[in-house]
PDB file of N, CA and C in Angstrom:
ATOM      1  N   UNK A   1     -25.667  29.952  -9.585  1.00 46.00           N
ATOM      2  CA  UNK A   1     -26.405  29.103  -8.673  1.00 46.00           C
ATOM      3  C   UNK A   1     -27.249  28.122  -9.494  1.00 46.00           C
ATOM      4  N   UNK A   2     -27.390  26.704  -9.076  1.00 51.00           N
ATOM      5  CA  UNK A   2     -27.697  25.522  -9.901  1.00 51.00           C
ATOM      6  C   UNK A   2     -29.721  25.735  -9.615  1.00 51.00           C
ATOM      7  N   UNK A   3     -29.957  25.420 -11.118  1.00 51.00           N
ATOM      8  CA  UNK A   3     -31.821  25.428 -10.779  1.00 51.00           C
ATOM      9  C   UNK A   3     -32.416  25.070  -9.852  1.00 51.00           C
ATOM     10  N   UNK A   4     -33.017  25.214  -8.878  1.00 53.00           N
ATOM     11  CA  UNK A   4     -33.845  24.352  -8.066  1.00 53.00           C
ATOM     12  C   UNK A   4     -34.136  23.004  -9.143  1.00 53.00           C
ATOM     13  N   UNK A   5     -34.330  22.752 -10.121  1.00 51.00           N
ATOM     14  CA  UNK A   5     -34.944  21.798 -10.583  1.00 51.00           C
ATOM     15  C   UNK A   5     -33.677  20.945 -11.294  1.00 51.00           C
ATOM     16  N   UNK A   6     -32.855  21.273 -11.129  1.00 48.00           N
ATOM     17  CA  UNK A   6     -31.207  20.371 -11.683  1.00 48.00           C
ATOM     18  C   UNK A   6     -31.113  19.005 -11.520  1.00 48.00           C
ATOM     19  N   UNK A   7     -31.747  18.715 -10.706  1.00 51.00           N
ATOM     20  CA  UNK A   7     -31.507  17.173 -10.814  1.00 51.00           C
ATOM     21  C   UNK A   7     -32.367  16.190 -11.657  1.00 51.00           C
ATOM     22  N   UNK A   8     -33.803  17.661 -11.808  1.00 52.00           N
ATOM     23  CA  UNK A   8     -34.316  16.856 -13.148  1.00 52.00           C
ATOM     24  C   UNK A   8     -34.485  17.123 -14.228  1.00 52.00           C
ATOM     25  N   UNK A   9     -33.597  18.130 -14.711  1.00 55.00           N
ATOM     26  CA  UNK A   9     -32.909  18.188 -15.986  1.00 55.00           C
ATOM     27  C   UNK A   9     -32.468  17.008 -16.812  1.00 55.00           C
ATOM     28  N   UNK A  10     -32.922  16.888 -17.992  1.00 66.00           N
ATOM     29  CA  UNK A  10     -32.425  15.687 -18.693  1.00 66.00           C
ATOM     30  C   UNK A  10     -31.199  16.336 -19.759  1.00 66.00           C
ATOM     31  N   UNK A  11     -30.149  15.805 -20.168  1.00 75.00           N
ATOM     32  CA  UNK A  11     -29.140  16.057 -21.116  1.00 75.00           C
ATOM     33  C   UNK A  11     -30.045  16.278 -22.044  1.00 75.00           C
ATOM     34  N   UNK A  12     -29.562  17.599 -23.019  1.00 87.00           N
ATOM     35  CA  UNK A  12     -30.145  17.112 -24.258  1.00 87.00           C
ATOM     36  C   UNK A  12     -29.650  16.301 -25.629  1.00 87.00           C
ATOM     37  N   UNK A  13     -30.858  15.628 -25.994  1.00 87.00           N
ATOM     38  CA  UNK A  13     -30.571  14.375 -26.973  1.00 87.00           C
ATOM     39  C   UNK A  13     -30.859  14.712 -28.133  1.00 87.00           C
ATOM     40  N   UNK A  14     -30.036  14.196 -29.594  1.00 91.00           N
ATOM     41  CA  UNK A  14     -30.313  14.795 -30.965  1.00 91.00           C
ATOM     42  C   UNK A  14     -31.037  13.348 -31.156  1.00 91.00           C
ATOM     43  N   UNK A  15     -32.224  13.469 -32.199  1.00 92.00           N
ATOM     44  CA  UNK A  15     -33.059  12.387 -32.746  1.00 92.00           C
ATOM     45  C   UNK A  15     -32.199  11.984 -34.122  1.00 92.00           C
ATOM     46  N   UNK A  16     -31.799  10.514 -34.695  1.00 91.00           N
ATOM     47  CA  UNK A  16     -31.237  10.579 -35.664  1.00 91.00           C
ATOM     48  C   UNK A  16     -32.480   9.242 -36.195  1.00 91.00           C
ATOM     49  N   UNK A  17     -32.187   8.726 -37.580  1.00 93.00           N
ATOM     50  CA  UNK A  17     -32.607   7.797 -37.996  1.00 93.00           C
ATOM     51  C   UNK A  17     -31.910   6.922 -38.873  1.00 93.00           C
ATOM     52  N   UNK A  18     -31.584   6.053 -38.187  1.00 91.00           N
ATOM     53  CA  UNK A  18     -30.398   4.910 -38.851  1.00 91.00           C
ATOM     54  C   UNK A  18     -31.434   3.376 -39.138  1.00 91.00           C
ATOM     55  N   UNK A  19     -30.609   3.189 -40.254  1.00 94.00           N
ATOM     56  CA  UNK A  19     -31.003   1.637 -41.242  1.00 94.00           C
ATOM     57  C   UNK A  19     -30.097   0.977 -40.422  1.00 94.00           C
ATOM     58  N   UNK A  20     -30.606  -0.189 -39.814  1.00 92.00           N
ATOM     59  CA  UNK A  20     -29.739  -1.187 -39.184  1.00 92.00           C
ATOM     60  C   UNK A  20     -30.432  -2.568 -39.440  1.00 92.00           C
ATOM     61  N   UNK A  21     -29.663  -3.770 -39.670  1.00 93.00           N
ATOM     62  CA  UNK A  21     -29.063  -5.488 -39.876  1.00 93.00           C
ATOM     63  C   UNK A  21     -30.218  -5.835 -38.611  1.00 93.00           C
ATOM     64  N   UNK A  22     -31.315  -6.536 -39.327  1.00 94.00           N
ATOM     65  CA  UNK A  22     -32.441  -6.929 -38.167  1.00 94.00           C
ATOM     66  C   UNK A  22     -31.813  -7.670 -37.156  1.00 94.00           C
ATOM     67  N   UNK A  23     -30.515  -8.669 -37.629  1.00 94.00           N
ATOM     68  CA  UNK A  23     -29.898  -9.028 -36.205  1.00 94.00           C
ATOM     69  C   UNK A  23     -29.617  -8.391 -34.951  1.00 94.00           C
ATOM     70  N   UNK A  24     -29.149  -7.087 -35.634  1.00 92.00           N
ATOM     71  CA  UNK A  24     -28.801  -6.407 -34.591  1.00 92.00           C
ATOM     72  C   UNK A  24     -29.511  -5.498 -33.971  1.00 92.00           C
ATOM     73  N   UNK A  25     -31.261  -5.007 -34.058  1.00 94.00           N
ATOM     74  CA  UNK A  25     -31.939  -4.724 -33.664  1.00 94.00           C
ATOM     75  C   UNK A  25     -32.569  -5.947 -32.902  1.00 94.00           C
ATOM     76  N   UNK A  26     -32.929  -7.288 -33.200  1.00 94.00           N
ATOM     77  CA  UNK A  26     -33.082  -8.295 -32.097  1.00 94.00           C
ATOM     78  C   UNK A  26     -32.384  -7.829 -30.998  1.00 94.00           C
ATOM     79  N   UNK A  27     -30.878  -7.826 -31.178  1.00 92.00           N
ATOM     80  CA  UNK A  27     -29.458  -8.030 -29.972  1.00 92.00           C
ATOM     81  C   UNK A  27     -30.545  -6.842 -29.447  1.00 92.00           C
ATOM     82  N   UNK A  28     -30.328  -5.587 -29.873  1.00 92.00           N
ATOM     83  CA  UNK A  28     -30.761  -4.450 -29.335  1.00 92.00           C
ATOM     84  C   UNK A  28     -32.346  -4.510 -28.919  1.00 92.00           C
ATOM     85  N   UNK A  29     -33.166  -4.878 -29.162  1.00 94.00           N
ATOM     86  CA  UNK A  29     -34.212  -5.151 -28.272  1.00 94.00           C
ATOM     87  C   UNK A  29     -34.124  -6.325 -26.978  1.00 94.00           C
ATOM     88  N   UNK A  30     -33.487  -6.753 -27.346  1.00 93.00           N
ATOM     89  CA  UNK A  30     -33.051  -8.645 -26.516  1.00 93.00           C
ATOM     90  C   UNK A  30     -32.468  -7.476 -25.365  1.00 93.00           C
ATOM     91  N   UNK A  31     -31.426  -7.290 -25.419  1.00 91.00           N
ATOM     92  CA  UNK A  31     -30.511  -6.223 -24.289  1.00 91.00           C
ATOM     93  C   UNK A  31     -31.497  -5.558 -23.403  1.00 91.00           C
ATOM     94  N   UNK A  32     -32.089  -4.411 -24.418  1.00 92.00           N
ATOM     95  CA  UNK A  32     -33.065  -3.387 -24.094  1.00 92.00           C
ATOM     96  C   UNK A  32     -33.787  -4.317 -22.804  1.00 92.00           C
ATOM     97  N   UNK A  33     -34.859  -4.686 -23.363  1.00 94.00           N
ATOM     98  CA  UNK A  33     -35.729  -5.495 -22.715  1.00 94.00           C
ATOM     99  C   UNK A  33     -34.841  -6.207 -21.217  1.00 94.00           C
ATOM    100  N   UNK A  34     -33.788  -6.716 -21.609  1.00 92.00           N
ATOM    101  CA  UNK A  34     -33.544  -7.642 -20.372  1.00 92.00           C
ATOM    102  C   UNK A  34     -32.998  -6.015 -19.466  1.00 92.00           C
ATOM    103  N   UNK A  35     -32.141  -5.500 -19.979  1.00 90.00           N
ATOM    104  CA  UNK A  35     -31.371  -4.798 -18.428  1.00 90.00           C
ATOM    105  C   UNK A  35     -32.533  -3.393 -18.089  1.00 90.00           C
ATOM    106  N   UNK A  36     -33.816  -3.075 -19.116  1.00 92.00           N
ATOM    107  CA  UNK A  36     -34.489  -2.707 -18.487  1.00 92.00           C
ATOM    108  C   UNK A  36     -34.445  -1.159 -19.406  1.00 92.00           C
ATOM    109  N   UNK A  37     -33.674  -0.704 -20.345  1.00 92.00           N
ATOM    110  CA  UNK A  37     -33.587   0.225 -20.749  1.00 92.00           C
ATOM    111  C   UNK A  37     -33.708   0.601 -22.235  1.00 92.00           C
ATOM    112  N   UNK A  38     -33.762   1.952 -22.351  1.00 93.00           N
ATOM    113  CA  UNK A  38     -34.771   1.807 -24.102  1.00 93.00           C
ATOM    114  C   UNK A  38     -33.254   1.364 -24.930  1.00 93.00           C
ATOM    115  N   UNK A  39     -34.008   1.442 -25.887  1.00 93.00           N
ATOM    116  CA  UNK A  39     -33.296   0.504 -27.193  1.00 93.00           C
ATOM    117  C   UNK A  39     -31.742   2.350 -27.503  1.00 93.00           C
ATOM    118  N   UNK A  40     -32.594   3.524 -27.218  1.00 92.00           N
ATOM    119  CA  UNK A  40     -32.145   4.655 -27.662  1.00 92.00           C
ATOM    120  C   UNK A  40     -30.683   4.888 -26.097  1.00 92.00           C
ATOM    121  N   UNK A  41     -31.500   4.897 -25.106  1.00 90.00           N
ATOM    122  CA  UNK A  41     -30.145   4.458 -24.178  1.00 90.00           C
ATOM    123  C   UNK A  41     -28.907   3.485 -23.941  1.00 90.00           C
ATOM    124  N   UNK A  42     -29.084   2.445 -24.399  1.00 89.00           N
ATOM    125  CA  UNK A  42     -28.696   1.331 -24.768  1.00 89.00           C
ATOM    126  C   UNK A  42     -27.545   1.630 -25.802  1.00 89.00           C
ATOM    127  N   UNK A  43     -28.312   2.053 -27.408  1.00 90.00           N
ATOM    128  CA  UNK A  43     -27.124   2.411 -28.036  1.00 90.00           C
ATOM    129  C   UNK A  43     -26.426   3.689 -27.678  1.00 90.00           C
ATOM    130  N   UNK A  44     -27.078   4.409 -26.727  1.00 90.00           N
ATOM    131  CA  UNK A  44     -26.036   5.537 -26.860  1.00 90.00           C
ATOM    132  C   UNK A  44     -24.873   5.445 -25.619  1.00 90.00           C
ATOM    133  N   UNK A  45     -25.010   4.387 -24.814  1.00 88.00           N
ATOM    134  CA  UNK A  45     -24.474   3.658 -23.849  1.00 88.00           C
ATOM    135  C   UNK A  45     -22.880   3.204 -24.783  1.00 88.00           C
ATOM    136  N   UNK A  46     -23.750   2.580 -25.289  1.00 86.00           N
ATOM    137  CA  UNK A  46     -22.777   1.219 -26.243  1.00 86.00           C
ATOM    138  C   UNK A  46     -21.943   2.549 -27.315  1.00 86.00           C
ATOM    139  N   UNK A  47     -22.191   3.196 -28.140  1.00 87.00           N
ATOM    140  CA  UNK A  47     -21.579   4.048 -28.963  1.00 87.00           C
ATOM    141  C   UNK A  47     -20.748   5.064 -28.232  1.00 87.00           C
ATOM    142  N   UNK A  48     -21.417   5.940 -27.119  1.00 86.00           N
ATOM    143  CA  UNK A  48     -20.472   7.240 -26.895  1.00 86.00           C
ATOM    144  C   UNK A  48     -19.166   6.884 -26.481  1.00 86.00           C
ATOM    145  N   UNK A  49     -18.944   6.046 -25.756  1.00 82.00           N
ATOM    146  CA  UNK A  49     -16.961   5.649 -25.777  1.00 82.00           C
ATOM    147  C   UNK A  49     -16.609   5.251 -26.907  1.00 82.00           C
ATOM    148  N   UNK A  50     -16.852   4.603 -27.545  1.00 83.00           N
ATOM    149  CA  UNK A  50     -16.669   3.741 -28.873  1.00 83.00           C
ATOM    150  C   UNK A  50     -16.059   4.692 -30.169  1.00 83.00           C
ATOM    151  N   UNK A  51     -17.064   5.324 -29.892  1.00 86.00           N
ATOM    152  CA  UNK A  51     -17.028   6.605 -31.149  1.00 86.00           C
ATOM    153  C   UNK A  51     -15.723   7.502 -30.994  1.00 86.00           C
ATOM    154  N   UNK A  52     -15.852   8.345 -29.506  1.00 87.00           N
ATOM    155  CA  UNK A  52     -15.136   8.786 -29.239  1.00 87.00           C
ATOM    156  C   UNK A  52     -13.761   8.645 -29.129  1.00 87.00           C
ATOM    157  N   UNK A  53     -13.346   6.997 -28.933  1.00 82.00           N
ATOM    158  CA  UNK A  53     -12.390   6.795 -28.917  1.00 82.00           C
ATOM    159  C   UNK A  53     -11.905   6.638 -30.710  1.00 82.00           C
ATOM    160  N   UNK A  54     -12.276   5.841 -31.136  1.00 81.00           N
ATOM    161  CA  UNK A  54     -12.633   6.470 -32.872  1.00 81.00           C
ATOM    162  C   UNK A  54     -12.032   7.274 -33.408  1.00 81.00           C
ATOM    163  N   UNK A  55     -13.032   8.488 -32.712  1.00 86.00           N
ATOM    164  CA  UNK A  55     -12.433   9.684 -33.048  1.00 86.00           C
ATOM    165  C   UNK A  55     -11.188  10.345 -33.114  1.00 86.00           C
ATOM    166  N   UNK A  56     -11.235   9.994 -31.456  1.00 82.00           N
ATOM    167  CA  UNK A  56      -9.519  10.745 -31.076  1.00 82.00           C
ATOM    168  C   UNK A  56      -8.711   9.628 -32.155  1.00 82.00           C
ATOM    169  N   UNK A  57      -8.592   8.535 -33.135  1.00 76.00           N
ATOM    170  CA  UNK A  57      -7.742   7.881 -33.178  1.00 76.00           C
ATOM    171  C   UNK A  57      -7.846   8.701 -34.724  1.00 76.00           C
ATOM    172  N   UNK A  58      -8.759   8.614 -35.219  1.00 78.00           N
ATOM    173  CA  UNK A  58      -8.573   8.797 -36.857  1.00 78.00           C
ATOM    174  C   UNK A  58      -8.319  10.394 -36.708  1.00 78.00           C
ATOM    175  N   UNK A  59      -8.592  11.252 -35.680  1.00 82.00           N
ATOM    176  CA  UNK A  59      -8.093  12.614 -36.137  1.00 82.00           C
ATOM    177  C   UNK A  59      -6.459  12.265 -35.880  1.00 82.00           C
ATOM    178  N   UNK A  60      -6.056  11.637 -35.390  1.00 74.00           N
ATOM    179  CA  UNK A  60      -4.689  11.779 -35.676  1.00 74.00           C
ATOM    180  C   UNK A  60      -3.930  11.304 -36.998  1.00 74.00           C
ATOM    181  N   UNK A  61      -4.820  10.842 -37.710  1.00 75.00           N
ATOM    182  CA  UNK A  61      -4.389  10.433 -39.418  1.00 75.00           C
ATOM    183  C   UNK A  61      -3.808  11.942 -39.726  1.00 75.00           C
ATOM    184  N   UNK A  62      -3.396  12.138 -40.450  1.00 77.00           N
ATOM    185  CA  UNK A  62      -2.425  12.978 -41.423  1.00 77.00           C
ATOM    186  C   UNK A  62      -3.366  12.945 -42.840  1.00 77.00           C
ATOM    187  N   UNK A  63      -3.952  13.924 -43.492  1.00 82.00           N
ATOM    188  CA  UNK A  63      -5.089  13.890 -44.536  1.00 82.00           C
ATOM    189  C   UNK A  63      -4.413  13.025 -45.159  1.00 82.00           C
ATOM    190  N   UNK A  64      -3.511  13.104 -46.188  1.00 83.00           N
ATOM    191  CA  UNK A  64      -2.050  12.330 -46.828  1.00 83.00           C
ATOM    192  C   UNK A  64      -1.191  10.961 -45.777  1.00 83.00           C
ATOM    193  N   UNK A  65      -1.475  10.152 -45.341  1.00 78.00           N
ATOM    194  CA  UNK A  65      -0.790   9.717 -44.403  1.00 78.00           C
ATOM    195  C   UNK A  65       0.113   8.718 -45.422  1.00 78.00           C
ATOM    196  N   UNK A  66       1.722   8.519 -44.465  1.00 81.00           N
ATOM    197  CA  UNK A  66       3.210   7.897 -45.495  1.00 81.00           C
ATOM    198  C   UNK A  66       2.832   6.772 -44.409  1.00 81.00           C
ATOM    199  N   UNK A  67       3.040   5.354 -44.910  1.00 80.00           N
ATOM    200  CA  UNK A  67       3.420   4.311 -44.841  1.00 80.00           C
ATOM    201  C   UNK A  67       3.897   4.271 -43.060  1.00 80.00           C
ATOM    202  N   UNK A  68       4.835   5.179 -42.957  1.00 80.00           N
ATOM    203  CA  UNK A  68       5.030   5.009 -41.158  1.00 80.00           C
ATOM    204  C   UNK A  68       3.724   5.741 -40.261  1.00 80.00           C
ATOM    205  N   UNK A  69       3.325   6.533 -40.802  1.00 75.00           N
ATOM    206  CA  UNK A  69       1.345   7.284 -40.408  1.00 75.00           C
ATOM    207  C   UNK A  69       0.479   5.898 -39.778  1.00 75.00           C
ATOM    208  N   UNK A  70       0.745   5.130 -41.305  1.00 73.00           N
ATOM    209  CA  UNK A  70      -0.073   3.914 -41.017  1.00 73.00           C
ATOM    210  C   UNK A  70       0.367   2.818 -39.848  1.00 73.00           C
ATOM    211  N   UNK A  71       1.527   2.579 -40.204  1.00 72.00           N
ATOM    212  CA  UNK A  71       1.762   1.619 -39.250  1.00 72.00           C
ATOM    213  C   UNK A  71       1.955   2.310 -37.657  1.00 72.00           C
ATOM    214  N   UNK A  72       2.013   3.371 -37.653  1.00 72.00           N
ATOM    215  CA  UNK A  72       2.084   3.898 -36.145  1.00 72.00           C
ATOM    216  C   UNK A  72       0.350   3.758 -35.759  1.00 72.00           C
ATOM    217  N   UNK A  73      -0.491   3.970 -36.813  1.00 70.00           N
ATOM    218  CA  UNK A  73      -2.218   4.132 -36.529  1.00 70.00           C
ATOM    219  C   UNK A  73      -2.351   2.693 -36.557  1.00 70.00           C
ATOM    220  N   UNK A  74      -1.787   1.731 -36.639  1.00 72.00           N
ATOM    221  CA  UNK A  74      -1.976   0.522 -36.098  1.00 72.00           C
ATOM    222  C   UNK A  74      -1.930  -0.014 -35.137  1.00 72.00           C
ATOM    223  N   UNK A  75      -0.771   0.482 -34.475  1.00 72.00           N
ATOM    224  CA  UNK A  75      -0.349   0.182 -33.330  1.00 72.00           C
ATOM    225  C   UNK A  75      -1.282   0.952 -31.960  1.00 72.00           C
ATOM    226  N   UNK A  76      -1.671   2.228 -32.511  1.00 70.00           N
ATOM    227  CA  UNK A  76      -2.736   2.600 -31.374  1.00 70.00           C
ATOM    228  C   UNK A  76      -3.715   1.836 -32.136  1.00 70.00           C
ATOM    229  N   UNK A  77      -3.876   1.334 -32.583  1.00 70.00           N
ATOM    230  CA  UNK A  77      -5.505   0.864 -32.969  1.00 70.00           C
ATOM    231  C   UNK A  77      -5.994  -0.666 -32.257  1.00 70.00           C
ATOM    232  N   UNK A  78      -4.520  -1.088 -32.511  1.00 72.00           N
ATOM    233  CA  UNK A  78      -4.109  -2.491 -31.418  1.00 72.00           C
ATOM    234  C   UNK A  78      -4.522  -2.222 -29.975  1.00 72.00           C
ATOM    235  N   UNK A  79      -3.680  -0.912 -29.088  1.00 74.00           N
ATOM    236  CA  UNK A  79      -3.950  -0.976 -28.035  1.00 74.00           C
ATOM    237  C   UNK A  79      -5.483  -0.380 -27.667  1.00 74.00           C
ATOM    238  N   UNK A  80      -5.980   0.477 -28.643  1.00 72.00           N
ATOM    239  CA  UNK A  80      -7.955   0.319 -28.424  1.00 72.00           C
ATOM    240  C   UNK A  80      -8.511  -1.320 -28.365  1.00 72.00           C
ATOM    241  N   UNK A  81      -8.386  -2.016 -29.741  1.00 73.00           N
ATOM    242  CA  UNK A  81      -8.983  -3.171 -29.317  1.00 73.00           C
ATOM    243  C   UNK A  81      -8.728  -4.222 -28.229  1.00 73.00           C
ATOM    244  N   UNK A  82      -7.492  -3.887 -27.700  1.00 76.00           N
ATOM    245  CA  UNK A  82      -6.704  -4.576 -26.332  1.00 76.00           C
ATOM    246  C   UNK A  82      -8.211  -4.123 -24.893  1.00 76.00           C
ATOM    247  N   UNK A  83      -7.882  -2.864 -25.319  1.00 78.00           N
ATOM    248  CA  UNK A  83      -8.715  -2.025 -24.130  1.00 78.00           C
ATOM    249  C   UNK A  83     -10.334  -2.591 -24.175  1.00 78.00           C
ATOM    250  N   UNK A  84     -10.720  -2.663 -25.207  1.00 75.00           N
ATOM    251  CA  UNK A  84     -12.010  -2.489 -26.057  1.00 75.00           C
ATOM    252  C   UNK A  84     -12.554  -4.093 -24.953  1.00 75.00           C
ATOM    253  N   UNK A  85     -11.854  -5.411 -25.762  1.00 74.00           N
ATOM    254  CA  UNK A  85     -12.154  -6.324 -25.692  1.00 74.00           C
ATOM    255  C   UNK A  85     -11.775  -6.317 -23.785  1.00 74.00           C
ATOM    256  N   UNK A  86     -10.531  -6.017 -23.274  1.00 77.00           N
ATOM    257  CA  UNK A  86     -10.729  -6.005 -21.466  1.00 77.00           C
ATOM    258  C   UNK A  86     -11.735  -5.426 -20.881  1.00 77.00           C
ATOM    259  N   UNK A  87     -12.050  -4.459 -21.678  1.00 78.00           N
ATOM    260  CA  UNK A  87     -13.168  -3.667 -20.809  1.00 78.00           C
ATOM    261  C   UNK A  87     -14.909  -4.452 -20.516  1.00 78.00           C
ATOM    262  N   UNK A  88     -14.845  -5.066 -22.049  1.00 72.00           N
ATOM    263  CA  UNK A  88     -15.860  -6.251 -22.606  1.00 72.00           C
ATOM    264  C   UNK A  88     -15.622  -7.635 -21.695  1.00 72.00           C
ATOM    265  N   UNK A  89     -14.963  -7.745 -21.078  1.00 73.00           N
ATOM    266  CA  UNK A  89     -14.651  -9.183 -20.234  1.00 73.00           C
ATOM    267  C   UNK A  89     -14.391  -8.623 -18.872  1.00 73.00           C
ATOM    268  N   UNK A  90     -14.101  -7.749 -18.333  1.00 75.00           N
ATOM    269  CA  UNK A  90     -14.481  -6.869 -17.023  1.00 75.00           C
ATOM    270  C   UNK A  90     -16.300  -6.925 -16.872  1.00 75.00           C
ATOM    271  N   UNK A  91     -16.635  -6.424 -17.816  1.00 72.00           N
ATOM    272  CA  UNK A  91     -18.565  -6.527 -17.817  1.00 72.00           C
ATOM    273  C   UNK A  91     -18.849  -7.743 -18.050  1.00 72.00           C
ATOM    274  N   UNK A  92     -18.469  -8.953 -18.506  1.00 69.00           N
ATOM    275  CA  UNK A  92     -18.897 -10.027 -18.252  1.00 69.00           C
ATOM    276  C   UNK A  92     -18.446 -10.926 -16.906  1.00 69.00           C
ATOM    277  N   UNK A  93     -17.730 -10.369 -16.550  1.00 71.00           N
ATOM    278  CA  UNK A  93     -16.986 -10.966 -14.968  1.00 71.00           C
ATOM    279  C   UNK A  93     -18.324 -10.250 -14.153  1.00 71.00           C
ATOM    280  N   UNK A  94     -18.358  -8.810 -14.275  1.00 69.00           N
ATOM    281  CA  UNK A  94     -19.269  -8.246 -13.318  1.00 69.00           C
ATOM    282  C   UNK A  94     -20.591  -8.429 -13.288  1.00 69.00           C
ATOM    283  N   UNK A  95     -21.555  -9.085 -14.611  1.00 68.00           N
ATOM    284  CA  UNK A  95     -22.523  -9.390 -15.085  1.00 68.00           C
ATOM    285  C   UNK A  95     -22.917 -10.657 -14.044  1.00 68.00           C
ATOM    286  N   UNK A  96     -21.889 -11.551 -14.416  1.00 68.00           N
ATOM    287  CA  UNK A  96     -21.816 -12.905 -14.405  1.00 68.00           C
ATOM    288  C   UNK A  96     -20.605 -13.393 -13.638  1.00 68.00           C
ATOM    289  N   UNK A  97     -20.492 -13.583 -12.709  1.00 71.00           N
ATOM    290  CA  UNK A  97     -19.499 -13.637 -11.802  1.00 71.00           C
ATOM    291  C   UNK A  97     -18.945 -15.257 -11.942  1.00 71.00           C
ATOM    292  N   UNK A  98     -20.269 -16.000 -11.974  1.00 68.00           N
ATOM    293  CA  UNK A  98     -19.778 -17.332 -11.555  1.00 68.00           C
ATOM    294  C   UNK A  98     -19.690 -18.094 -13.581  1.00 68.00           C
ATOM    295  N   UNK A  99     -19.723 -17.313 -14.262  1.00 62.00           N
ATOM    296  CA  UNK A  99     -19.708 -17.885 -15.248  1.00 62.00           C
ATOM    297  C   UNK A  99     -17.966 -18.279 -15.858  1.00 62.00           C
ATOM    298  N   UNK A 100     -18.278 -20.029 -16.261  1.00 60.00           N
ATOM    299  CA  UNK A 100     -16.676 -19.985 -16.256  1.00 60.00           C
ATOM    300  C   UNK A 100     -15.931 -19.816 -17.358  1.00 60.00           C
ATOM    301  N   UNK A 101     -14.753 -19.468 -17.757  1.00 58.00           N
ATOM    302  CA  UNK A 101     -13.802 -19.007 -18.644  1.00 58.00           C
ATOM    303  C   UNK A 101     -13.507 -20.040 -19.504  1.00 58.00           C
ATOM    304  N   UNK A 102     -13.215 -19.748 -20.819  1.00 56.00           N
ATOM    305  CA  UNK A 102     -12.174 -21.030 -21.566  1.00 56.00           C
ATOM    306  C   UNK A 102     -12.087 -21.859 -21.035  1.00 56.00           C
ATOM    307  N   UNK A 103     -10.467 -20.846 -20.063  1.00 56.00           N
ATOM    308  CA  UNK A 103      -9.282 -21.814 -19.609  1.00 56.00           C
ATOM    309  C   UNK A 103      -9.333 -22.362 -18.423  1.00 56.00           C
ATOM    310  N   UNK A 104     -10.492 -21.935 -17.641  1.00 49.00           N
ATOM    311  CA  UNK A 104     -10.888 -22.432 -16.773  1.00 49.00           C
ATOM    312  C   UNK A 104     -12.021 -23.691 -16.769  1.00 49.00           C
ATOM    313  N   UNK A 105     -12.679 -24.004 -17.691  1.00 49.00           N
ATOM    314  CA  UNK A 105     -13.297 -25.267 -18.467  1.00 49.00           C
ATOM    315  C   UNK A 105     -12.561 -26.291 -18.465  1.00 49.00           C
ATOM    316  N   UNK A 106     -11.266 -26.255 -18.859  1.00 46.00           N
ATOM    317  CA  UNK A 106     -10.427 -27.334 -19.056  1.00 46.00           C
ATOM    318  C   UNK A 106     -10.220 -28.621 -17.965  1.00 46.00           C
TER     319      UNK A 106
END
């Protein structure tokens, strides 16, 4: 039977401490600040698919990987950044609805 108090249970979170490119702590405060959420939600927003998908890709390396290893880990690596970058232009359609495209500029 679920706690009486379950819904305000928070996940638990590991504290890490990473050196990061002041650009990209701007981006990451700039973000933060505008959609309203900490800098620590934000990246863990932005990383947990990312990673994960990552993951599942390089555990399929072969410790030793032959020449066809590689070029097959290319080809899924192609269809992540396929996914990666649609998924990235789905959130800017939904962000920004009326904002116009390239090819639609012309």
């Amino acid at each position: 039977m679920p706690s009486p108090h379950a819904k305000t249970q928070k996940t638990k979170m590991s504290k890490i401490a990473m050196s990061l490119p002041p650009s990209l702590v701007d981006d990451l405060d700039f973000l933060s600040a505008r959609l309203g959420v900490s800098r620590s939600a934000l990246a863990a927003e932005l990383l947990s698919d990312a990673a994960a998908e990552i993951r599942r890709v390089v555990s399929l390396i072969p410790p030793n990987p032959t020449p066809a290893d590689l070029l097959r880990m290319r080809g899924e690596s192609e269809v992540l950044i396929r996914q990666r970058i649609a998924s990235a232009t789905q959130l800017t359609d939904d962000l920004f609805p009326g904002l116009d495209k390239p090819e639609d500029a012309k």
